[in-house]
Structure formats: C-alpha cells, structure tokens
Amino acid sequence: MNQLEKPTRTWTQKEVMSGIKSKLDLLASDRQRFRPKMGSFCQPMSKLVFRVRVLIWVLKRDALVDIISSSDRVGTRLKSPSSTAKSSWLSLTLFQYNIIVLLSWLISMPPFISFCLFSSPPLFSILKLLNLVPAMAFSMSPALKLREKPLLTSNKPEGPRVIKLKLRNQYARSPDANDEDTGAFEDDYGAAHAFGGEISHSLLDLKDLRYLDLSMNNFEGLQIPKFIGSFKRLRYLNLSGASFGGTIPPHLGNLSSLLYLDLNSYSLESVEDDLHWLSGLSSLRHLNLGNIDLSKAAAYWHRAVNSLSSLLELRLPRCGLSSLPDLPLPFFNVTSLLVLDLSNNDFNSSIPHWLFNFSSLAYLDLNSNNLQGSVPEGFGYLISLKYIDFSSNLFIGHLPRDLGKLCNLRTLKLSFNSISGEITEFMDGLSECVNSSSLESLDLGFNYKLGGFLPNSLGHLKNLKSLHLWSNSFVGSIPNSIGNLSSLQGFYISENQMNGIIPESVGQLSALVALDLSENPWVGVVTESHFSNLTSLTELAIKKSFLNITLVFNVNSKWIPPFKLNYLELQACQLGPKFPAWLRTQNQLKTIVLNNARISDTIPDWFWKLDLQLELLDVANNQLSGRVPNSLKFPKNAVVDLGSNRFHGPFPHFSSNLSSLYLRDNLFSGPIPRDVGKTMPWLTNFDVSWNSLNGTIPLSLGKITGLTSLVLSNNHLSGEIPLIWNDKPDLYIVDMANNSLSGEIPSSMGTLNSLMFLILSGNKLSGEIPSSLQNCKDMDSFDLGDNRLSGNLPSWIGEMQSLLILRLRSNLFDGNIPSQVCSLSHLHILDVAHNNLSGSVPSCLGNLSGMATEISSERYEGQLSVVMKGRELIYQNTLYLVNSIDLSDNNISGKLPELRNLSRLGTLNLSRNHLTGNIPEDVGSLSQLETLDLSRNQLSGLIPPSMVSMTSLNHLNLSYNRLSGKIPTSNQFQTFNDPSIYRNNLALCGEPLAMKCPGDDEATTDSSGVDNEDHDDEHEDAFEMKWFYMSMGPGFVVGFWGVFGPLIINRSWRRAYFRFLDEMKDRVMVVITVNVAWLQKKCKWERKHHRT
C-alpha cells in the first residue's frame, strides 16, 4: 500500500463528535482573536443577521434530495449503519448544504458585510459546522472568505463528487505581475482576503479531485502537504504565490495525470540535486517553478526537464540557475516546446545553439541573465516565434538580419545591452514580410552604441504599437514615413542625439497615446500641424537638461488641440514669451512641466480656475510675474515648483495636500505664515530660499513630522532658531544660511539622526557647537561659517565619517585643530579660516584621502563660498569639483606638513599664520593645485625647484616671508610676473623682482645651474651666429650689384666683358688641347719603350 494513502478504518459516533468539538473550540478561539479588530463595526448588522437566520429555514429542501444522497456511503464509515444514523447524517448534510448556498449568496456582498455575518453568534455556530464538509476541510478562521463554491456533480449513483476546487485569491497581485499591471489590487487589500492555516488531511476525501487552485493566499511559510501527491486523478495544481515554505515535497512526482503545475513562489526551494521527482509527471504540459531556489540542481536541471516529453510550457525565472547545458541536444525528448522562460538567472554565457532545435517555439524569455557575445544568426528558422525578450544582458555586436525574417514576431525586447551599429538592415528585413510584419512592440532602449539614422522602412511596420529607442545614439531627423504607423501608441526616443527637425507626419499618428522626445538637440519649429491628428495623445514630453534652446513652439493663440493631455513636459523649449493659451482646453492634466520655457508673462486667471487635479506643477526658470492666488487646491502628495521667477507679494496659501513646495529665487516678501505647518502638514520638501521674507521662523513647522528638506536661506529672517526638531526622523537637509538668525544652535538638532546637510552660515549665531550634533553621524555638509560661534573645535567631528564639507570659517573658535579631523576620509573641503586657532598644522593632514578622489555630483549642493585665486568665489552647480584646504588668518605655528598624497587638491591657503621652516620639497607633486597662498608667515629657505612642474598653478602668493635665493623662471613660473607675490622676502632675488641675484651683471648661472664659462661660450656663439646672418644679406647685395650693375648699365663695358670671357675661353681651350696632345704623345713613347 502506498504510504501516502489514507489507511482504511471505521469511525464511531463518539470519535466523530469529539473531532467536531475540537474544531469548534479552535474556531472559537480564532473568532475571539479576530473579532476585536472590527469592534463595534458589526453592531448595526443585527437585523440583517435575523433575516439570514430566517433564510436558512426557507431554503428549498426538495432541490437537495437528489444531490445529497450519500447516506449509504456515510453509513459504511460508521460502526452501526442503522437507519437512524443514516437519517441523522443526511439531516446534517442537508443542513451543511444550506450553509453552502448561503455562503454563495454572501459572495456578492461587500467584504465588511460578509465579516459581520460570519462573526455574529448564530451564523458563526453554523459556520463551524461547515468544517465537516470535505470540500471545506481547512482549519478556517473568520478572516477567510469563500469565493467560489465547489463544483458538485452527481453522475455516479454513489453520490456527489467534488472535481474542482478553486480558492484562488483574486484580490492579490500575481507573483509575475509588475507595477504596470493596472488591474492588480494593492497588497494589503489582497492580504485581507487571503486564506490561511493548515490544510487538513480530510481533503483526501475528495478522491475525484482533478482541479486544485489555492494560489495567491497566505499559508505563512507552511510546507506543501505531502498528501497532495495522493490525488491520482489531479490534472491541474496551482499553488503559486500562496506563501508556502520549506522544500518541494518529492511526493508531487506521484501525480502521473497532472497536466498543469504552477509552484511559482519566493519562499520555496529544492533540496534535490537533479529534480528527479519531475520524471514521474509523464503527462505534464505546463511547468512553472519560478522564483524557487534551484541552485542545488543548477547543473542537472535539464535532465529532469528532458524526461517531460509532453511539455509545452517551461518557466524557470529567478531560480538561481548558473549554467546552460553545453550538450548539443540536451532536450532531445522535448520536441514540442512552445514557451521557454529562463529569465533572471545568471547563466553568464552565450546563447546556446540548441535553442534552434525548438522549431515550434513561440515564446522565448532570456532577459537578465548576463548573456554575452553577439545575438547569433539562426533565429530566422524559428518562424513561429511571437515573443523574444533578450533585455538586460551583455550582448554586443550588430542586430542579426535574420531577426527581421520573423514575420510572426509580435514582441522583441533587446534593451539594456551593448548592441551597436545601425538598425537599417533589421528594419529592411521586417519590411519584406509578404503580409507585412506582425511586430507590435519593439524595445531597443539603453544600448548607447546603437545609432545611425532612422530608416524610412520604419514606416512599413503597420502593426507596431510600441517603439522604444531611448538612450541610444541615433542622429538626424525622424523619417517622414513615421506617419504611416497608424497603430502606434507609444513612441519613446529620448536621450539620443537627434539633431534634426521633428516632421509634421508625426501629427498623423491618430492612435498615439505617449510621445517622448526628451533629451535630444532638436532644431526647428513646432506648429499645429505636428499635432493635427493626435486625438488619442495623453502624454507629451520634450525636455532637455542643457540650457540652450533650439526648438521653438509657434502655435496660434486661438489653437484648440485635438487631444486631452494628462502629462505635459516641455523643458528648455521656447513656448513664450506669452503663456500658452491652448492649455485652457486641457482640463485633464495631472502633470505640467514648463521649466525654462522662456515665458515672460503672468499666469492668467483662467489657468488657476481650471480645477485641475495637478500632481506636479513645475514652471520654474522662467520670467513669470504677478501674484500667486491664495487657497490653490491640489490633490494629495502634489508637488509645486514656482522657483526662479519674478512672483511677488506675500507668502501664498496653498492646499493642505502638498508634499513639496519650491518658491526659491522669487520676490516674495513678508513673513512666513505662522500656521504654515498646520495648513500644509504633509510637506516633505519646503524651499523658500532667495526671497525677501522676514520675521521669525514659524513654530508650526515643528508639526510637519514628515519633513525631509527645509531650505530657508538667503532671506531676512531674524530671531532665534526655534525648537522644532523633535519627531523629524527623515529630515536630512536644513539650510538657513545668510539670514539674521541669532542665539545659540538648539541642542535638539542632535535628534535629527538622518541629517546630512546642516548649513547655518552667514547669521549671527553665538555660543559653542552643541555636543548633541555628534549624533548626526551621516552628516555630509557641516557649514557654520560667518557667525559668532566660540569655543574649541570639537574632537567628535572626526566621528562624522561621511563628511564632505567642513566649513567653520569667520567665527571665534580657539584652541588647536583636533587631529581627529584627519580621520575624515571623504572630506573635500576643510575651511577653518579667520578664527583664533593656535597650535600646529596636524601632521596627519596629508592622510585626507578624499582630496585624492572625485566626489559624486548627485549630492545636495546648495551654495558655498570658497576663497580661491585670492578672492571669494561662490560655487553652486560645480561644488562637487572643489577640493580645498583653508587654514588662513589664524595663529597657527610650526612647520608645513607633507601633503604629497592629496593629488586632487585644488586650493591650499595657509596665509596669515606663524608658520616657520622651509616649503616642503614634495609640494611639486600636487599636480592639480590651482591656488597656493603661503603669504604672511615666517617661512624660510629656497623656493623648491619642484614647483616648476605644477602646471595647473595659476595663483601664487609667497609674500611677507623670509624666503631666499633665486626665483625659478622656467615653466609655470614664467607666468608669475607680478612682483607683489614675492614682496617682503628680503633675500629673494631675480625676476620679476628689481633685486638682481649676485653675478647677474656679468655672467650668472641660468635657471638650470650651468657653469659661467659654458654659459659665456654659448652666449658668444649665439652672438657670432647672429652677426653672421646679419652681414650675409648686405654682402650679397653689394657683391651682386658691384659686378653686374655696371655691365647692365654700360653697353661698352658689357661688350668688353663678354669679349674678355670669349678670349679667356679660347685660351683655356688651346691650353687644354696642347696638354692633352702632349700627354697622348708621352703615353705612346712609354709603351714603345716598355716593349723594347
């Protein structure tokens, strides 16, 4: 006998009643635990409960007699199958059936009514009896709701059979669902409708069960019951998303009739090395083990799959598989596979060629697998493919042309790869399909190297609905053929290099819903024709992060758009100077972004009266003026940005639903309303900087517990900093710089555990730095400069390991610079100038490794004044590039430390102190130093020769020291010709100073240290060469005209000269002829004499 089968036994009536009693007690305890959550909510339901009690007795009994006829079968399970027992059991069964009908009627009721009915005393007692029905063999609690009554059939004479049990929680999100699923309910709503508890063995009574669906419930990590493997006739089993835990019971392999198995879950894992239990599912056609940890079976999973010869669908996403089989035919038994999903694993290999053996494959998903190499040729043979997802891998190379041969392909995703080249051949291949391509969705986004011009063949994809080409390198214009895509609903081509015009044919896309042309250097003019037929458009985005505006909107002021937008983003496009009047017709807008649109107008009254449910209003960086009306209404969590305009008047009142309010850089005046914290209690971001606001900081800001950033800088606020810092767990930015705040820094600011940026500079604050601030260990920027703070610099500053900026300049601090500052490994700006600090410069200052690395540009920057190049500069957008040490104007003494490790240091200012000793020789290793100010100290010795290699140095001040020797004159020092930078160094000589070094009047050493004699020789040689070239020209002129001038002018001299030349020629020829004859005669005589 199979060990999973329930042993045969008989029950006594006493045993049956004992089991009923234990179930009732358990359910009663569950009811008492759950009931207080609803409280008095159910009290008004008493009348409805009474009606339900009456309904129980008026149910038609005659309709049940034919269906519930199982008394014989029940009687055989009892020791005394008397007629009385049969009759009693039949009565109980009829009563249970009444409750089933009642529950099915309650399905149509709202959930709160169902709960109240179930939790009422009469119905709760009845519901407890329901637990005896085999189909409902769960330890049910009142929280569980029945969604569908079991399917009861009576084909056999022995009574009804339950063959289908579907208890899927239809209110929960599927484990495969993503955030874009519009039909999915929220998780907390789905959880409230989930089954739970242990599944009873009495479910085994359903011998004929063929369909079991418990998906999307919450069994809280309980293991899948092993006895499920005993349902020999089961064909459909779905336990996905039901929060089962532990391991997959191998007993599921006994379900030889199973056709469909879905165990998709994040909580399960496999302890088997080869998933051998799958081999028992010989009839299986659909298998989904998604999100199950199969890492222990990663090397052998294909063996188990190969045993499923009838398999049509295989889904193994997120299973921890690390390798694809490298066998030529790993799945030779699986010949009819239609769906293959191996996404979100970590195969880290190339696409295997055995994929091309699945000739019937229609769905292929290999996304997020770190697959490498190029997409191979061969997919053109898989003519049944309709869906391909290769996104989020490491593919390189060109798009294979044979992908364009897949005329049945509907979806192709290749985003987030490194595909390069052009798409012309691929598009041309698709356009050659006989009955046009079936492609509906094409996603090639985020490949960067994929580019070139968009081909005209793009317009042949008549069925295309979604086109994603964002974050690539496409150039030029959109082809005019784009207007032929009559089915196109989404066109995304943002973040490319499209530098052409936007064609008017875009306006023919009547089905277009979303158009995103952002982050491209478009040129030209956009008119009404570009939108002429966009009747379905709801989202329009054309934004640029760069400031130059090359795209102009030129539409008639009376133009009425054919669309109704809910999302509009036009940034760095010229809409102005007038406010766009066509927005008057857009009464469904939820997002408006008109940032940097060159609008220099007032916002008309009709705009504020549109009664829009705006979630985002951004009109920043324009020249908008006028007053902002009071009591503007916005939906919950709305964001309003009116920054960098010319709005004026008192602080406006806004809706209480705002989550972010940005009014920076305007002309608002007057005080901040005292009740601002009450009227806008949901604020998370509040920025009113760079206005003319006065008065004190409202205490009501303390009531905004969700505040994350508070920016009040550059106003005329006065008074003390209020005690509003408790219960602010998420506040990470506090910027109150450049006001007239006085008093001490509140110690309660130390409760801001999330604080990263504390900027209180430019006020009149006094007292010491509160020690409670040492609790803010995540601080990035600590700026208390330009105040009246006193006391010692706290040593606990060294515990702020994330600190990037420490600015305490222009205060009254005294004592030493604590050596703990050296432990700030991320520090980029250290500024304690203009204080009363004494002692020496910490020798460990050269260990500030942050001065040797780059800073992230994503930090909050605000603004910061830094003394560079001898003057105070304000940094804002490029603050992340600054690396500076400024200890100037203190009473610091001792020697300069070695700083050669600070390779990215840009500014070093140690002026106006009492430093002694020599300038370190290794200062020349600071290759990126731009500003060096060591003036007004007591430094001595030579200027290090290594400083001539500091090619970035453009500001130098060594004045008022005791330096000596010759000033270097080579390389960068040739540009330092201002004598004031060397002033009052009495022993310093050489240019640009008037004081000459010894020997400069005769023969002095050059800057390279060459001997005087060699220098004189070189000087003399250079002098002689100069005069040689200077005399050559005049000598040539005089010699030429002295000889040939008279010949040219005087004819008789010219004739005499040429006659003389002819005579000289004749004489030379006679002499040559005589001598040659004499030589020949002599040679003959010598030969003759030699013979004799």
Short mmCIF file of N, CA and C in Angstrom, two decimals, residues 260-382:
data_model
loop_
_atom_site.label_atom_id
_atom_site.label_comp_id
_atom_site.label_asym_id
_atom_site.label_seq_id
_atom_site.Cartn_x
_atom_site.Cartn_y
_atom_site.Cartn_z
N TYR A 260 -0.88 20.38 -15.54
CA TYR A 260 -0.51 21.76 -15.24
C TYR A 260 0.00 21.83 -13.81
N LEU A 261 1.23 22.36 -13.64
CA LEU A 261 1.82 22.52 -12.31
C LEU A 261 2.45 23.90 -12.21
N ASP A 262 1.96 24.69 -11.25
CA ASP A 262 2.49 26.03 -11.02
C ASP A 262 2.79 26.17 -9.53
N LEU A 263 4.12 26.24 -9.20
CA LEU A 263 4.58 26.41 -7.82
C LEU A 263 5.30 27.73 -7.64
N ASN A 264 5.08 28.65 -8.54
CA ASN A 264 5.78 29.93 -8.53
C ASN A 264 5.70 30.58 -7.15
N SER A 265 6.85 30.72 -6.47
CA SER A 265 6.84 31.26 -5.12
C SER A 265 8.23 31.72 -4.74
N TYR A 266 8.30 32.75 -3.87
CA TYR A 266 9.58 33.25 -3.40
C TYR A 266 10.08 32.51 -2.16
N SER A 267 9.26 31.62 -1.61
CA SER A 267 9.60 31.01 -0.32
C SER A 267 10.07 29.56 -0.45
N LEU A 268 9.85 28.94 -1.59
CA LEU A 268 10.19 27.54 -1.74
C LEU A 268 11.63 27.37 -2.22
N GLU A 269 12.16 26.17 -1.99
CA GLU A 269 13.47 25.82 -2.51
C GLU A 269 13.49 24.32 -2.78
N SER A 270 14.48 23.90 -3.53
CA SER A 270 14.63 22.49 -3.83
C SER A 270 15.88 21.96 -3.15
N VAL A 271 15.72 20.81 -2.49
CA VAL A 271 16.89 20.19 -1.87
C VAL A 271 17.42 19.06 -2.75
N GLU A 272 16.73 18.83 -3.87
CA GLU A 272 17.16 17.77 -4.77
C GLU A 272 18.25 18.27 -5.70
N ASP A 273 19.20 17.39 -6.00
CA ASP A 273 20.28 17.76 -6.90
C ASP A 273 19.87 17.65 -8.36
N ASP A 274 18.88 16.82 -8.66
CA ASP A 274 18.52 16.61 -10.06
C ASP A 274 17.02 16.71 -10.33
N LEU A 275 16.23 17.16 -9.35
CA LEU A 275 14.78 17.30 -9.53
C LEU A 275 14.17 16.01 -10.08
N HIS A 276 14.60 14.86 -9.53
CA HIS A 276 14.19 13.57 -10.10
C HIS A 276 12.68 13.35 -10.01
N TRP A 277 12.01 14.04 -9.05
CA TRP A 277 10.58 13.82 -8.89
C TRP A 277 9.79 14.27 -10.11
N LEU A 278 10.38 15.14 -10.91
CA LEU A 278 9.67 15.61 -12.11
C LEU A 278 9.46 14.48 -13.13
N SER A 279 10.33 13.47 -13.08
CA SER A 279 10.23 12.39 -14.06
C SER A 279 8.93 11.61 -13.91
N GLY A 280 8.27 11.68 -12.75
CA GLY A 280 7.01 10.98 -12.56
C GLY A 280 5.83 11.69 -13.19
N LEU A 281 6.01 12.93 -13.60
CA LEU A 281 4.92 13.71 -14.19
C LEU A 281 4.94 13.52 -15.70
N SER A 282 4.67 12.31 -16.13
CA SER A 282 4.84 11.96 -17.54
C SER A 282 3.87 12.68 -18.45
N SER A 283 2.74 13.16 -17.92
CA SER A 283 1.74 13.83 -18.77
C SER A 283 1.85 15.34 -18.73
N LEU A 284 2.81 15.87 -17.97
CA LEU A 284 2.87 17.32 -17.72
C LEU A 284 3.09 18.10 -19.01
N ARG A 285 2.31 19.16 -19.17
CA ARG A 285 2.43 20.04 -20.33
C ARG A 285 2.86 21.45 -19.94
N HIS A 286 2.49 21.88 -18.73
CA HIS A 286 2.82 23.23 -18.29
C HIS A 286 3.52 23.14 -16.94
N LEU A 287 4.75 23.68 -16.87
CA LEU A 287 5.53 23.64 -15.63
C LEU A 287 6.06 25.03 -15.32
N ASN A 288 5.74 25.53 -14.12
CA ASN A 288 6.23 26.83 -13.66
C ASN A 288 6.81 26.66 -12.26
N LEU A 289 8.14 26.76 -12.17
CA LEU A 289 8.84 26.71 -10.89
C LEU A 289 9.52 28.05 -10.61
N GLY A 290 8.95 29.11 -11.12
CA GLY A 290 9.55 30.42 -11.00
C GLY A 290 9.76 30.86 -9.56
N ASN A 291 10.86 31.58 -9.33
CA ASN A 291 11.21 32.16 -8.03
C ASN A 291 11.55 31.13 -6.97
N ILE A 292 11.72 29.87 -7.36
CA ILE A 292 12.12 28.82 -6.42
C ILE A 292 13.63 28.65 -6.53
N ASP A 293 14.28 28.54 -5.41
CA ASP A 293 15.74 28.38 -5.39
C ASP A 293 16.11 26.98 -5.86
N LEU A 294 16.58 26.88 -7.11
CA LEU A 294 17.01 25.61 -7.67
C LEU A 294 18.52 25.55 -7.85
N SER A 295 19.23 26.37 -7.06
CA SER A 295 20.69 26.46 -7.24
C SER A 295 21.38 25.12 -7.00
N LYS A 296 20.82 24.28 -6.12
CA LYS A 296 21.45 22.99 -5.86
C LYS A 296 21.27 22.02 -7.01
N ALA A 297 20.31 22.31 -7.86
CA ALA A 297 20.07 21.46 -9.02
C ALA A 297 20.50 22.14 -10.31
N ALA A 298 21.33 23.20 -10.18
CA ALA A 298 21.66 24.03 -11.34
C ALA A 298 22.39 23.26 -12.43
N ALA A 299 23.17 22.26 -12.05
CA ALA A 299 23.98 21.54 -13.05
C ALA A 299 23.21 20.43 -13.73
N TYR A 300 22.04 20.03 -13.18
CA TYR A 300 21.35 18.85 -13.72
C TYR A 300 19.89 19.10 -14.02
N TRP A 301 19.45 20.34 -13.94
CA TRP A 301 18.03 20.60 -14.11
C TRP A 301 17.52 20.17 -15.48
N HIS A 302 18.39 20.25 -16.49
CA HIS A 302 17.95 19.91 -17.85
C HIS A 302 17.62 18.42 -17.98
N ARG A 303 18.22 17.55 -17.13
CA ARG A 303 17.91 16.12 -17.20
C ARG A 303 16.46 15.86 -16.82
N ALA A 304 16.01 16.52 -15.75
CA ALA A 304 14.63 16.33 -15.32
C ALA A 304 13.66 16.87 -16.36
N VAL A 305 14.01 18.01 -16.94
CA VAL A 305 13.13 18.60 -17.95
C VAL A 305 13.06 17.70 -19.18
N ASN A 306 14.16 17.07 -19.52
CA ASN A 306 14.20 16.22 -20.71
C ASN A 306 13.31 15.00 -20.57
N SER A 307 12.94 14.63 -19.35
CA SER A 307 12.07 13.47 -19.14
C SER A 307 10.61 13.80 -19.38
N LEU A 308 10.29 15.09 -19.55
CA LEU A 308 8.90 15.52 -19.75
C LEU A 308 8.64 15.66 -21.24
N SER A 309 8.36 14.54 -21.89
CA SER A 309 8.26 14.55 -23.35
C SER A 309 7.04 15.29 -23.87
N SER A 310 6.02 15.48 -23.02
CA SER A 310 4.80 16.17 -23.46
C SER A 310 4.83 17.66 -23.15
N LEU A 311 5.94 18.16 -22.62
CA LEU A 311 5.99 19.53 -22.14
C LEU A 311 5.81 20.54 -23.27
N LEU A 312 4.92 21.49 -23.02
CA LEU A 312 4.68 22.58 -23.96
C LEU A 312 5.16 23.92 -23.40
N GLU A 313 5.14 24.05 -22.08
CA GLU A 313 5.49 25.33 -21.46
C GLU A 313 6.43 25.09 -20.29
N LEU A 314 7.60 25.76 -20.31
CA LEU A 314 8.60 25.64 -19.24
C LEU A 314 8.96 27.03 -18.76
N ARG A 315 8.68 27.28 -17.48
CA ARG A 315 9.00 28.59 -16.89
C ARG A 315 9.85 28.36 -15.64
N LEU A 316 11.12 28.86 -15.71
CA LEU A 316 12.05 28.76 -14.59
C LEU A 316 12.71 30.12 -14.33
N PRO A 317 11.95 31.19 -14.22
CA PRO A 317 12.57 32.50 -13.95
C PRO A 317 12.99 32.63 -12.49
N ARG A 318 14.09 33.33 -12.25
CA ARG A 318 14.58 33.64 -10.90
C ARG A 318 14.77 32.38 -10.06
N CYS A 319 15.43 31.41 -10.62
CA CYS A 319 15.61 30.13 -9.94
C CYS A 319 17.05 29.90 -9.49
N GLY A 320 17.93 30.88 -9.67
CA GLY A 320 19.31 30.72 -9.24
C GLY A 320 20.11 29.78 -10.11
N LEU A 321 19.67 29.55 -11.33
CA LEU A 321 20.41 28.68 -12.25
C LEU A 321 21.64 29.43 -12.74
N SER A 322 22.75 28.72 -12.79
CA SER A 322 24.02 29.39 -13.13
C SER A 322 24.64 28.92 -14.42
N SER A 323 24.06 27.94 -15.07
CA SER A 323 24.68 27.45 -16.31
C SER A 323 23.62 26.89 -17.23
N LEU A 324 23.85 27.09 -18.50
CA LEU A 324 23.05 26.46 -19.54
C LEU A 324 23.76 25.20 -19.99
N PRO A 325 23.02 24.13 -20.28
CA PRO A 325 23.69 22.90 -20.72
C PRO A 325 24.47 23.12 -22.01
N ASP A 326 25.69 22.59 -22.04
CA ASP A 326 26.53 22.76 -23.22
C ASP A 326 26.49 21.55 -24.13
N LEU A 327 25.52 20.67 -23.90
CA LEU A 327 25.37 19.49 -24.75
C LEU A 327 24.74 19.89 -26.08
N PRO A 328 25.04 19.16 -27.16
CA PRO A 328 24.44 19.51 -28.46
C PRO A 328 22.92 19.39 -28.44
N LEU A 329 22.38 18.33 -27.80
CA LEU A 329 20.94 18.12 -27.75
C LEU A 329 20.51 17.79 -26.33
N PRO A 330 20.51 18.75 -25.41
CA PRO A 330 20.15 18.44 -24.01
C PRO A 330 18.67 18.15 -23.82
N PHE A 331 17.83 18.58 -24.76
CA PHE A 331 16.39 18.39 -24.62
C PHE A 331 15.84 17.62 -25.84
N PHE A 332 16.47 16.48 -26.15
CA PHE A 332 16.07 15.78 -27.37
C PHE A 332 14.69 15.14 -27.24
N ASN A 333 14.19 14.92 -26.00
CA ASN A 333 12.84 14.37 -25.82
C ASN A 333 11.76 15.43 -25.88
N VAL A 334 12.17 16.68 -25.62
CA VAL A 334 11.20 17.78 -25.60
C VAL A 334 11.20 18.42 -26.98
N THR A 335 10.26 18.01 -27.80
CA THR A 335 10.28 18.45 -29.20
C THR A 335 9.16 19.43 -29.54
N SER A 336 8.21 19.59 -28.62
CA SER A 336 7.04 20.42 -28.95
C SER A 336 6.94 21.66 -28.09
N LEU A 337 8.04 22.09 -27.50
CA LEU A 337 8.01 23.22 -26.57
C LEU A 337 7.55 24.49 -27.27
N LEU A 338 6.58 25.15 -26.64
CA LEU A 338 6.05 26.40 -27.18
C LEU A 338 6.52 27.61 -26.38
N VAL A 339 6.69 27.44 -25.08
CA VAL A 339 7.05 28.56 -24.20
C VAL A 339 8.29 28.18 -23.40
N LEU A 340 9.32 29.05 -23.43
CA LEU A 340 10.54 28.83 -22.65
C LEU A 340 10.90 30.14 -21.96
N ASP A 341 10.84 30.13 -20.63
CA ASP A 341 11.17 31.32 -19.83
C ASP A 341 12.26 30.94 -18.83
N LEU A 342 13.48 31.40 -19.11
CA LEU A 342 14.63 31.18 -18.21
C LEU A 342 15.18 32.52 -17.73
N SER A 343 14.34 33.49 -17.61
CA SER A 343 14.78 34.86 -17.30
C SER A 343 15.26 34.98 -15.87
N ASN A 344 16.05 36.04 -15.63
CA ASN A 344 16.51 36.43 -14.30
C ASN A 344 17.27 35.32 -13.58
N ASN A 345 18.12 34.63 -14.32
CA ASN A 345 19.08 33.72 -13.74
C ASN A 345 20.47 34.31 -13.95
N ASP A 346 21.50 33.54 -13.86
CA ASP A 346 22.86 34.07 -14.00
C ASP A 346 23.70 33.10 -14.81
N PHE A 347 23.32 32.94 -16.07
CA PHE A 347 23.99 31.94 -16.90
C PHE A 347 25.40 32.36 -17.30
N ASN A 348 25.59 33.66 -17.55
CA ASN A 348 26.94 34.19 -17.81
C ASN A 348 27.62 33.43 -18.95
N SER A 349 26.89 33.21 -20.04
CA SER A 349 27.43 32.51 -21.20
C SER A 349 26.79 33.09 -22.45
N SER A 350 27.03 32.47 -23.57
CA SER A 350 26.41 32.92 -24.81
C SER A 350 25.12 32.13 -25.06
N ILE A 351 24.34 32.57 -26.03
CA ILE A 351 23.10 31.86 -26.36
C ILE A 351 23.45 30.51 -26.98
N PRO A 352 22.95 29.41 -26.41
CA PRO A 352 23.29 28.08 -26.95
C PRO A 352 22.58 27.82 -28.28
N HIS A 353 23.23 27.06 -29.13
CA HIS A 353 22.65 26.79 -30.46
C HIS A 353 21.54 25.75 -30.41
N TRP A 354 21.44 24.99 -29.29
CA TRP A 354 20.36 24.00 -29.23
C TRP A 354 18.99 24.66 -29.16
N LEU A 355 18.94 25.96 -28.89
CA LEU A 355 17.65 26.65 -28.89
C LEU A 355 16.98 26.55 -30.26
N PHE A 356 17.80 26.48 -31.31
CA PHE A 356 17.24 26.50 -32.65
C PHE A 356 16.57 25.17 -33.02
N ASN A 357 16.67 24.15 -32.12
CA ASN A 357 16.00 22.87 -32.37
C ASN A 357 14.54 22.90 -31.97
N PHE A 358 14.13 23.93 -31.19
CA PHE A 358 12.73 24.05 -30.81
C PHE A 358 11.98 24.77 -31.93
N SER A 359 11.67 24.02 -32.96
CA SER A 359 11.11 24.62 -34.17
C SER A 359 9.72 25.20 -33.96
N SER A 360 9.02 24.74 -32.90
CA SER A 360 7.67 25.25 -32.64
C SER A 360 7.64 26.38 -31.63
N LEU A 361 8.80 26.80 -31.16
CA LEU A 361 8.87 27.79 -30.08
C LEU A 361 8.17 29.09 -30.48
N ALA A 362 7.29 29.55 -29.60
CA ALA A 362 6.56 30.79 -29.85
C ALA A 362 6.91 31.89 -28.85
N TYR A 363 7.40 31.50 -27.68
CA TYR A 363 7.68 32.47 -26.60
C TYR A 363 9.05 32.15 -26.03
N LEU A 364 9.98 33.12 -26.06
CA LEU A 364 11.35 32.92 -25.55
C LEU A 364 11.74 34.12 -24.71
N ASP A 365 12.01 33.88 -23.43
CA ASP A 365 12.38 34.95 -22.50
C ASP A 365 13.68 34.57 -21.81
N LEU A 366 14.76 35.30 -22.14
CA LEU A 366 16.08 35.09 -21.55
C LEU A 366 16.60 36.37 -20.93
N ASN A 367 15.74 37.26 -20.52
CA ASN A 367 16.19 38.55 -20.02
C ASN A 367 16.90 38.41 -18.68
N SER A 368 17.82 39.35 -18.40
CA SER A 368 18.51 39.47 -17.11
C SER A 368 19.28 38.20 -16.76
N ASN A 369 20.18 37.78 -17.66
CA ASN A 369 20.95 36.56 -17.43
C ASN A 369 22.46 36.73 -17.61
N ASN A 370 22.92 37.96 -17.85
CA ASN A 370 24.34 38.20 -18.11
C ASN A 370 24.84 37.41 -19.32
N LEU A 371 23.96 37.18 -20.27
CA LEU A 371 24.37 36.51 -21.51
C LEU A 371 25.31 37.41 -22.29
N GLN A 372 26.32 36.79 -22.92
CA GLN A 372 27.39 37.55 -23.55
C GLN A 372 27.47 37.23 -25.04
N GLY A 373 28.42 37.89 -25.68
CA GLY A 373 28.63 37.67 -27.11
C GLY A 373 27.58 38.37 -27.94
N SER A 374 27.50 37.98 -29.17
CA SER A 374 26.53 38.59 -30.07
C SER A 374 25.30 37.70 -30.19
N VAL A 375 24.20 38.30 -30.61
CA VAL A 375 22.99 37.53 -30.86
C VAL A 375 23.24 36.70 -32.12
N PRO A 376 23.22 35.36 -32.02
CA PRO A 376 23.64 34.53 -33.16
C PRO A 376 22.64 34.55 -34.30
N GLU A 377 23.15 34.26 -35.47
CA GLU A 377 22.27 34.02 -36.61
C GLU A 377 21.59 32.67 -36.41
N GLY A 378 20.41 32.52 -36.91
CA GLY A 378 19.70 31.26 -36.80
C GLY A 378 18.28 31.42 -36.30
N PHE A 379 17.96 32.57 -35.71
CA PHE A 379 16.60 32.77 -35.22
C PHE A 379 15.60 32.89 -36.38
N GLY A 380 16.11 33.13 -37.56
CA GLY A 380 15.22 33.22 -38.70
C GLY A 380 14.53 31.92 -39.02
N TYR A 381 15.07 30.78 -38.50
CA TYR A 381 14.46 29.47 -38.74
C TYR A 381 13.33 29.18 -37.76
N LEU A 382 13.26 29.92 -36.67
CA LEU A 382 12.19 29.72 -35.69
C LEU A 382 11.01 30.59 -36.08
#
